[in-house]
């Protein structure tokens, strides 16, 4: 069964390690990533910071040992788009994913870590990638795992009833300030008791909070 996984890798073991070390607030996001060809991975990268912070930035990229070459394509003062060519060490991680027919859906930097969101055809593919990567000395942390159909519906572990209740509450203005509809009216709309609605909302809110702060194993 197809699975969505969120992985993190320390920048020190991946890309832009010296560039990120030299900057405090640099935002990094991949424009488009399709991990089919390990020789052409993560080709377009957006960098965002205040305009003054970009002074000497091209030189920093040129000196970064993980960057073979970088070409600036777009300059929007506080954002820049580059076409990147990475050294071989950087492509190893994504090559691991291509061997398992995975697709990197997006990638970005959070603090001093790279975050990847990948689609794998089955969980066993992810397990094999993880095992091989750790054998090579790479630190990969699996932050979240959930089924593709759950991701498409945006349920993130919610039951059908919980999902439908949240949608109805949102559509009828239960979360507006002030509320457009109260609990009694919403329970009538959904044809459930006040107590059942209260419990369903409480459990749905708990599930979403746990998912957001990644309590427990991280499985969705």
PDB file of C-alpha atoms in Angstrom:
ATOM      1  CA  UNK A   1       0.000   0.000   0.000  1.00  0.00           C
ATOM      2  CA  UNK A   2       1.396   3.415  -0.963  1.00  0.00           C
ATOM      3  CA  UNK A   3       2.707   5.368   2.004  1.00  0.00           C
ATOM      4  CA  UNK A   4       3.631   8.973   2.715  1.00  0.00           C
ATOM      5  CA  UNK A   5       6.634   9.389   5.014  1.00  0.00           C
ATOM      6  CA  UNK A   6       8.266  12.477   6.471  1.00  0.00           C
ATOM      7  CA  UNK A   7      11.987  12.077   7.071  1.00  0.00           C
ATOM      8  CA  UNK A   8      14.671  14.338   8.494  1.00  0.00           C
ATOM      9  CA  UNK A   9      18.412  14.302   7.852  1.00  0.00           C
ATOM     10  CA  UNK A  10      20.947  16.569   9.586  1.00  0.00           C
ATOM     11  CA  UNK A  11      22.335  19.205   7.226  1.00  0.00           C
ATOM     12  CA  UNK A  12      25.833  18.202   8.354  1.00  0.00           C
ATOM     13  CA  UNK A  13      25.267  14.866   6.624  1.00  0.00           C
ATOM     14  CA  UNK A  14      23.552  16.257   3.554  1.00  0.00           C
ATOM     15  CA  UNK A  15      23.458  19.483   1.545  1.00  0.00           C
ATOM     16  CA  UNK A  16      24.413  23.120   2.196  1.00  0.00           C
ATOM     17  CA  UNK A  17      25.954  22.326   5.570  1.00  0.00           C
ATOM     18  CA  UNK A  18      28.428  25.239   5.585  1.00  0.00           C
ATOM     19  CA  UNK A  19      25.990  27.698   4.001  1.00  0.00           C
ATOM     20  CA  UNK A  20      23.370  26.929   6.649  1.00  0.00           C
ATOM     21  CA  UNK A  21      25.961  27.115   9.407  1.00  0.00           C
ATOM     22  CA  UNK A  22      26.923  30.620   8.301  1.00  0.00           C
ATOM     23  CA  UNK A  23      23.326  31.938   8.224  1.00  0.00           C
ATOM     24  CA  UNK A  24      20.750  32.287  10.992  1.00  0.00           C
ATOM     25  CA  UNK A  25      17.387  32.753   9.291  1.00  0.00           C
ATOM     26  CA  UNK A  26      17.855  31.342   5.813  1.00  0.00           C
ATOM     27  CA  UNK A  27      14.764  29.555   4.459  1.00  0.00           C
ATOM     28  CA  UNK A  28      15.457  26.817   1.944  1.00  0.00           C
ATOM     29  CA  UNK A  29      12.818  25.040  -0.127  1.00  0.00           C
ATOM     30  CA  UNK A  30      12.982  22.795  -3.169  1.00  0.00           C
ATOM     31  CA  UNK A  31      10.946  24.059  -6.119  1.00  0.00           C
ATOM     32  CA  UNK A  32      10.386  20.679  -7.709  1.00  0.00           C
ATOM     33  CA  UNK A  33      11.792  17.271  -6.817  1.00  0.00           C
ATOM     34  CA  UNK A  34      11.205  14.066  -8.727  1.00  0.00           C
ATOM     35  CA  UNK A  35      13.705  11.442  -7.663  1.00  0.00           C
ATOM     36  CA  UNK A  36      13.981   9.382 -10.823  1.00  0.00           C
ATOM     37  CA  UNK A  37      17.482  10.304 -11.970  1.00  0.00           C
ATOM     38  CA  UNK A  38      20.120  10.406  -9.199  1.00  0.00           C
ATOM     39  CA  UNK A  39      22.306  12.610 -11.393  1.00  0.00           C
ATOM     40  CA  UNK A  40      19.692  15.380 -11.515  1.00  0.00           C
ATOM     41  CA  UNK A  41      18.067  15.601  -8.091  1.00  0.00           C
ATOM     42  CA  UNK A  42      16.862  18.738  -6.338  1.00  0.00           C
ATOM     43  CA  UNK A  43      17.848  20.946  -9.281  1.00  0.00           C
ATOM     44  CA  UNK A  44      15.896  24.085  -8.295  1.00  0.00           C
ATOM     45  CA  UNK A  45      16.201  25.581  -4.827  1.00  0.00           C
ATOM     46  CA  UNK A  46      14.587  28.715  -3.381  1.00  0.00           C
ATOM     47  CA  UNK A  47      16.482  30.685  -0.741  1.00  0.00           C
ATOM     48  CA  UNK A  48      14.683  33.361   1.289  1.00  0.00           C
ATOM     49  CA  UNK A  49      16.148  35.929   3.699  1.00  0.00           C
ATOM     50  CA  UNK A  50      16.280  39.690   4.036  1.00  0.00           C
ATOM     51  CA  UNK A  51      18.036  41.414   1.152  1.00  0.00           C
ATOM     52  CA  UNK A  52      21.092  42.418   3.187  1.00  0.00           C
ATOM     53  CA  UNK A  53      21.732  38.805   4.169  1.00  0.00           C
ATOM     54  CA  UNK A  54      22.312  37.878   0.523  1.00  0.00           C
ATOM     55  CA  UNK A  55      25.456  39.985   0.332  1.00  0.00           C
ATOM     56  CA  UNK A  56      28.231  37.544  -0.504  1.00  0.00           C
ATOM     57  CA  UNK A  57      25.769  34.668  -0.724  1.00  0.00           C
ATOM     58  CA  UNK A  58      26.984  33.503  -4.131  1.00  0.00           C
ATOM     59  CA  UNK A  59      30.509  33.254  -2.736  1.00  0.00           C
ATOM     60  CA  UNK A  60      29.204  31.209   0.204  1.00  0.00           C
ATOM     61  CA  UNK A  61      27.556  28.749  -2.171  1.00  0.00           C
ATOM     62  CA  UNK A  62      30.725  28.536  -4.245  1.00  0.00           C
ATOM     63  CA  UNK A  63      32.727  27.686  -1.116  1.00  0.00           C
ATOM     64  CA  UNK A  64      30.238  25.118   0.197  1.00  0.00           C
ATOM     65  CA  UNK A  65      31.787  21.635  -0.216  1.00  0.00           C
ATOM     66  CA  UNK A  66      28.385  20.074  -0.976  1.00  0.00           C
ATOM     67  CA  UNK A  67      27.795  22.331  -4.006  1.00  0.00           C
ATOM     68  CA  UNK A  68      29.499  21.555  -7.296  1.00  0.00           C
ATOM     69  CA  UNK A  69      27.978  24.582  -9.042  1.00  0.00           C
ATOM     70  CA  UNK A  70      25.106  27.011  -8.503  1.00  0.00           C
ATOM     71  CA  UNK A  71      23.466  29.277 -11.079  1.00  0.00           C
ATOM     72  CA  UNK A  72      21.203  32.121  -9.959  1.00  0.00           C
ATOM     73  CA  UNK A  73      18.037  32.105 -12.061  1.00  0.00           C
ATOM     74  CA  UNK A  74      15.771  34.602 -10.272  1.00  0.00           C
ATOM     75  CA  UNK A  75      16.425  37.446  -7.833  1.00  0.00           C
ATOM     76  CA  UNK A  76      13.406  38.905  -6.001  1.00  0.00           C
ATOM     77  CA  UNK A  77      15.434  40.890  -3.450  1.00  0.00           C
ATOM     78  CA  UNK A  78      14.483  38.755  -0.454  1.00  0.00           C
ATOM     79  CA  UNK A  79      14.120  35.507  -2.439  1.00  0.00           C
ATOM     80  CA  UNK A  80      16.377  33.835  -4.953  1.00  0.00           C
ATOM     81  CA  UNK A  81      16.009  30.775  -7.155  1.00  0.00           C
ATOM     82  CA  UNK A  82      19.118  28.756  -8.068  1.00  0.00           C
ATOM     83  CA  UNK A  83      19.816  25.803 -10.297  1.00  0.00           C
ATOM     84  CA  UNK A  84      21.994  23.509  -8.219  1.00  0.00           C
ATOM     85  CA  UNK A  85      24.556  20.856  -9.103  1.00  0.00           C
ATOM     86  CA  UNK A  86      25.488  18.766  -6.082  1.00  0.00           C
ATOM     87  CA  UNK A  87      28.559  16.732  -5.260  1.00  0.00           C
ATOM     88  CA  UNK A  88      28.170  12.966  -5.268  1.00  0.00           C
ATOM     89  CA  UNK A  89      27.819  12.668  -1.484  1.00  0.00           C
ATOM     90  CA  UNK A  90      24.595  14.690  -1.568  1.00  0.00           C
ATOM     91  CA  UNK A  91      22.937  12.538  -4.204  1.00  0.00           C
ATOM     92  CA  UNK A  92      23.511   9.350  -2.220  1.00  0.00           C
ATOM     93  CA  UNK A  93      20.448   9.845  -0.016  1.00  0.00           C
ATOM     94  CA  UNK A  94      18.070  10.484  -2.883  1.00  0.00           C
ATOM     95  CA  UNK A  95      19.660   7.682  -4.868  1.00  0.00           C
ATOM     96  CA  UNK A  96      18.674   5.373  -2.007  1.00  0.00           C
ATOM     97  CA  UNK A  97      15.090   6.478  -2.541  1.00  0.00           C
ATOM     98  CA  UNK A  98      15.166   6.001  -6.303  1.00  0.00           C
ATOM     99  CA  UNK A  99      16.305   2.418  -5.802  1.00  0.00           C
ATOM    100  CA  UNK A 100      13.014   1.800  -3.992  1.00  0.00           C
ATOM    101  CA  UNK A 101      10.905   3.632  -6.625  1.00  0.00           C
ATOM    102  CA  UNK A 102      10.152   6.446  -4.202  1.00  0.00           C
ATOM    103  CA  UNK A 103       9.304   9.998  -5.192  1.00  0.00           C
ATOM    104  CA  UNK A 104      10.382  13.004  -3.147  1.00  0.00           C
ATOM    105  CA  UNK A 105       7.276  15.179  -3.034  1.00  0.00           C
ATOM    106  CA  UNK A 106       8.901  18.127  -1.300  1.00  0.00           C
ATOM    107  CA  UNK A 107      11.991  19.021   0.681  1.00  0.00           C
ATOM    108  CA  UNK A 108      12.943  21.988   2.840  1.00  0.00           C
ATOM    109  CA  UNK A 109      15.196  23.028   5.697  1.00  0.00           C
ATOM    110  CA  UNK A 110      14.005  23.369   9.288  1.00  0.00           C
ATOM    111  CA  UNK A 111      16.726  24.708  11.554  1.00  0.00           C
ATOM    112  CA  UNK A 112      19.769  22.592  10.796  1.00  0.00           C
ATOM    113  CA  UNK A 113      17.820  19.680   9.362  1.00  0.00           C
ATOM    114  CA  UNK A 114      16.522  18.770   5.952  1.00  0.00           C
ATOM    115  CA  UNK A 115      12.929  17.554   5.906  1.00  0.00           C
ATOM    116  CA  UNK A 116      11.751  15.249   3.120  1.00  0.00           C
ATOM    117  CA  UNK A 117       8.201  14.210   2.318  1.00  0.00           C
ATOM    118  CA  UNK A 118       8.338  11.079   0.201  1.00  0.00           C
ATOM    119  CA  UNK A 119       5.891   8.717  -1.441  1.00  0.00           C
ATOM    120  CA  UNK A 120       6.906   5.055  -1.323  1.00  0.00           C
ATOM    121  CA  UNK A 121       5.001   2.169  -2.930  1.00  0.00           C
ATOM    122  CA  UNK A 122       4.991   0.170   0.323  1.00  0.00           C
ATOM    123  CA  UNK A 123       6.271   0.434   3.874  1.00  0.00           C
ATOM    124  CA  UNK A 124       8.833  -2.290   3.254  1.00  0.00           C
ATOM    125  CA  UNK A 125      10.517   0.029   0.727  1.00  0.00           C
ATOM    126  CA  UNK A 126      10.900   2.654   3.413  1.00  0.00           C
ATOM    127  CA  UNK A 127      12.292   0.087   5.868  1.00  0.00           C
ATOM    128  CA  UNK A 128      14.904  -1.082   3.379  1.00  0.00           C
ATOM    129  CA  UNK A 129      15.937   2.496   2.636  1.00  0.00           C
ATOM    130  CA  UNK A 130      16.210   3.308   6.335  1.00  0.00           C
ATOM    131  CA  UNK A 131      18.260   0.188   7.098  1.00  0.00           C
ATOM    132  CA  UNK A 132      20.677   0.760   4.225  1.00  0.00           C
ATOM    133  CA  UNK A 133      21.099   4.457   5.050  1.00  0.00           C
ATOM    134  CA  UNK A 134      21.907   3.767   8.695  1.00  0.00           C
ATOM    135  CA  UNK A 135      24.397   1.113   7.628  1.00  0.00           C
ATOM    136  CA  UNK A 136      26.133   3.833   5.606  1.00  0.00           C
ATOM    137  CA  UNK A 137      26.359   6.024   8.701  1.00  0.00           C
ATOM    138  CA  UNK A 138      23.546   8.416   7.780  1.00  0.00           C
ATOM    139  CA  UNK A 139      21.171   9.694  10.454  1.00  0.00           C
ATOM    140  CA  UNK A 140      17.642   9.429   9.095  1.00  0.00           C
ATOM    141  CA  UNK A 141      14.709   9.998  11.432  1.00  0.00           C
ATOM    142  CA  UNK A 142      11.240   8.904  10.371  1.00  0.00           C
ATOM    143  CA  UNK A 143       8.985  11.626  11.756  1.00  0.00           C
ATOM    144  CA  UNK A 144       5.601  10.553  10.365  1.00  0.00           C
ATOM    145  CA  UNK A 145       4.113   7.723   8.353  1.00  0.00           C
ATOM    146  CA  UNK A 146       0.577   7.542   7.013  1.00  0.00           C
ATOM    147  CA  UNK A 147      -1.296   5.988   4.133  1.00  0.00           C
ATOM    148  CA  UNK A 148      -1.638   7.863   0.866  1.00  0.00           C
ATOM    149  CA  UNK A 149      -5.447   7.813   0.982  1.00  0.00           C
ATOM    150  CA  UNK A 150      -5.411   9.393   4.445  1.00  0.00           C
ATOM    151  CA  UNK A 151      -3.113  12.127   3.161  1.00  0.00           C
ATOM    152  CA  UNK A 152      -5.340  12.870   0.171  1.00  0.00           C
ATOM    153  CA  UNK A 153      -8.404  13.243   2.371  1.00  0.00           C
ATOM    154  CA  UNK A 154      -6.512  15.224   4.952  1.00  0.00           C
ATOM    155  CA  UNK A 155      -7.764  12.935   7.742  1.00  0.00           C
ATOM    156  CA  UNK A 156      -4.439  12.289   9.532  1.00  0.00           C
ATOM    157  CA  UNK A 157      -5.730   9.479  11.726  1.00  0.00           C
ATOM    158  CA  UNK A 158      -9.307  10.738  12.086  1.00  0.00           C
ATOM    159  CA  UNK A 159     -12.179   8.291  11.811  1.00  0.00           C
ATOM    160  CA  UNK A 160     -14.805   8.892   9.132  1.00  0.00           C
ATOM    161  CA  UNK A 161     -17.225  10.200  11.752  1.00  0.00           C
ATOM    162  CA  UNK A 162     -14.647  12.540  13.273  1.00  0.00           C
ATOM    163  CA  UNK A 163     -13.619  13.859   9.862  1.00  0.00           C
ATOM    164  CA  UNK A 164     -17.197  14.482   8.759  1.00  0.00           C
ATOM    165  CA  UNK A 165     -18.032  16.161  12.089  1.00  0.00           C
ATOM    166  CA  UNK A 166     -15.096  18.556  11.811  1.00  0.00           C
ATOM    167  CA  UNK A 167     -16.033  19.416   8.224  1.00  0.00           C
ATOM    168  CA  UNK A 168     -19.637  20.107   9.248  1.00  0.00           C
ATOM    169  CA  UNK A 169     -18.529  22.191  12.240  1.00  0.00           C
ATOM    170  CA  UNK A 170     -16.268  24.256  10.042  1.00  0.00           C
ATOM    171  CA  UNK A 171     -18.870  24.735   7.302  1.00  0.00           C
ATOM    172  CA  UNK A 172     -21.589  25.787   9.778  1.00  0.00           C
ATOM    173  CA  UNK A 173     -19.398  28.314  11.556  1.00  0.00           C
ATOM    174  CA  UNK A 174     -18.795  26.487  14.831  1.00  0.00           C
ATOM    175  CA  UNK A 175     -15.185  27.717  14.865  1.00  0.00           C
ATOM    176  CA  UNK A 176     -16.020  31.310  13.954  1.00  0.00           C
ATOM    177  CA  UNK A 177     -15.628  34.110  16.541  1.00  0.00           C
ATOM    178  CA  UNK A 178     -18.360  34.609  17.602  1.00  0.00           C
ATOM    179  CA  UNK A 179     -19.784  31.199  16.762  1.00  0.00           C
ATOM    180  CA  UNK A 180     -22.442  31.055  14.064  1.00  0.00           C
ATOM    181  CA  UNK A 181     -23.808  27.783  15.433  1.00  0.00           C
ATOM    182  CA  UNK A 182     -23.698  26.341  18.955  1.00  0.00           C
ATOM    183  CA  UNK A 183     -23.271  22.732  20.066  1.00  0.00           C
ATOM    184  CA  UNK A 184     -27.016  22.078  20.382  1.00  0.00           C
ATOM    185  CA  UNK A 185     -27.795  23.327  16.885  1.00  0.00           C
ATOM    186  CA  UNK A 186     -24.822  21.458  15.417  1.00  0.00           C
ATOM    187  CA  UNK A 187     -25.911  18.211  17.095  1.00  0.00           C
ATOM    188  CA  UNK A 188     -29.368  18.669  15.571  1.00  0.00           C
ATOM    189  CA  UNK A 189     -27.799  19.314  12.160  1.00  0.00           C
ATOM    190  CA  UNK A 190     -25.772  16.096  12.414  1.00  0.00           C
ATOM    191  CA  UNK A 191     -28.622  14.150  14.043  1.00  0.00           C
ATOM    192  CA  UNK A 192     -26.505  13.036  17.012  1.00  0.00           C
ATOM    193  CA  UNK A 193     -26.860  13.679  20.710  1.00  0.00           C
ATOM    194  CA  UNK A 194     -25.166  16.620  22.394  1.00  0.00           C
ATOM    195  CA  UNK A 195     -23.010  14.225  24.407  1.00  0.00           C
ATOM    196  CA  UNK A 196     -21.997  12.174  21.346  1.00  0.00           C
ATOM    197  CA  UNK A 197     -21.066  15.323  19.425  1.00  0.00           C
ATOM    198  CA  UNK A 198     -19.034  16.686  22.337  1.00  0.00           C
ATOM    199  CA  UNK A 199     -17.114  13.425  22.676  1.00  0.00           C
ATOM    200  CA  UNK A 200     -16.521  13.150  18.941  1.00  0.00           C
ATOM    201  CA  UNK A 201     -15.152  16.687  18.735  1.00  0.00           C
ATOM    202  CA  UNK A 202     -12.950  16.133  21.785  1.00  0.00           C
ATOM    203  CA  UNK A 203     -11.431  12.970  20.318  1.00  0.00           C
ATOM    204  CA  UNK A 204     -10.975  14.592  16.900  1.00  0.00           C
ATOM    205  CA  UNK A 205      -9.225  17.608  18.420  1.00  0.00           C
ATOM    206  CA  UNK A 206      -6.965  15.315  20.468  1.00  0.00           C
ATOM    207  CA  UNK A 207      -6.022  13.328  17.354  1.00  0.00           C
ATOM    208  CA  UNK A 208      -5.152  16.479  15.416  1.00  0.00           C
ATOM    209  CA  UNK A 209      -3.078  17.903  18.273  1.00  0.00           C
ATOM    210  CA  UNK A 210      -1.165  14.634  18.682  1.00  0.00           C
ATOM    211  CA  UNK A 211      -0.495  14.555  14.945  1.00  0.00           C
ATOM    212  CA  UNK A 212       0.663  18.169  14.905  1.00  0.00           C
ATOM    213  CA  UNK A 213       3.168  17.791  17.738  1.00  0.00           C
ATOM    214  CA  UNK A 214       4.096  14.208  16.818  1.00  0.00           C
ATOM    215  CA  UNK A 215       3.251  12.512  20.088  1.00  0.00           C
ATOM    216  CA  UNK A 216       3.929   8.788  20.245  1.00  0.00           C
ATOM    217  CA  UNK A 217       5.336   6.709  17.421  1.00  0.00           C
ATOM    218  CA  UNK A 218       4.338   9.098  14.639  1.00  0.00           C
ATOM    219  CA  UNK A 219       2.239   6.527  12.798  1.00  0.00           C
ATOM    220  CA  UNK A 220      -0.939   8.064  11.397  1.00  0.00           C
TER     221      UNK A 220
END
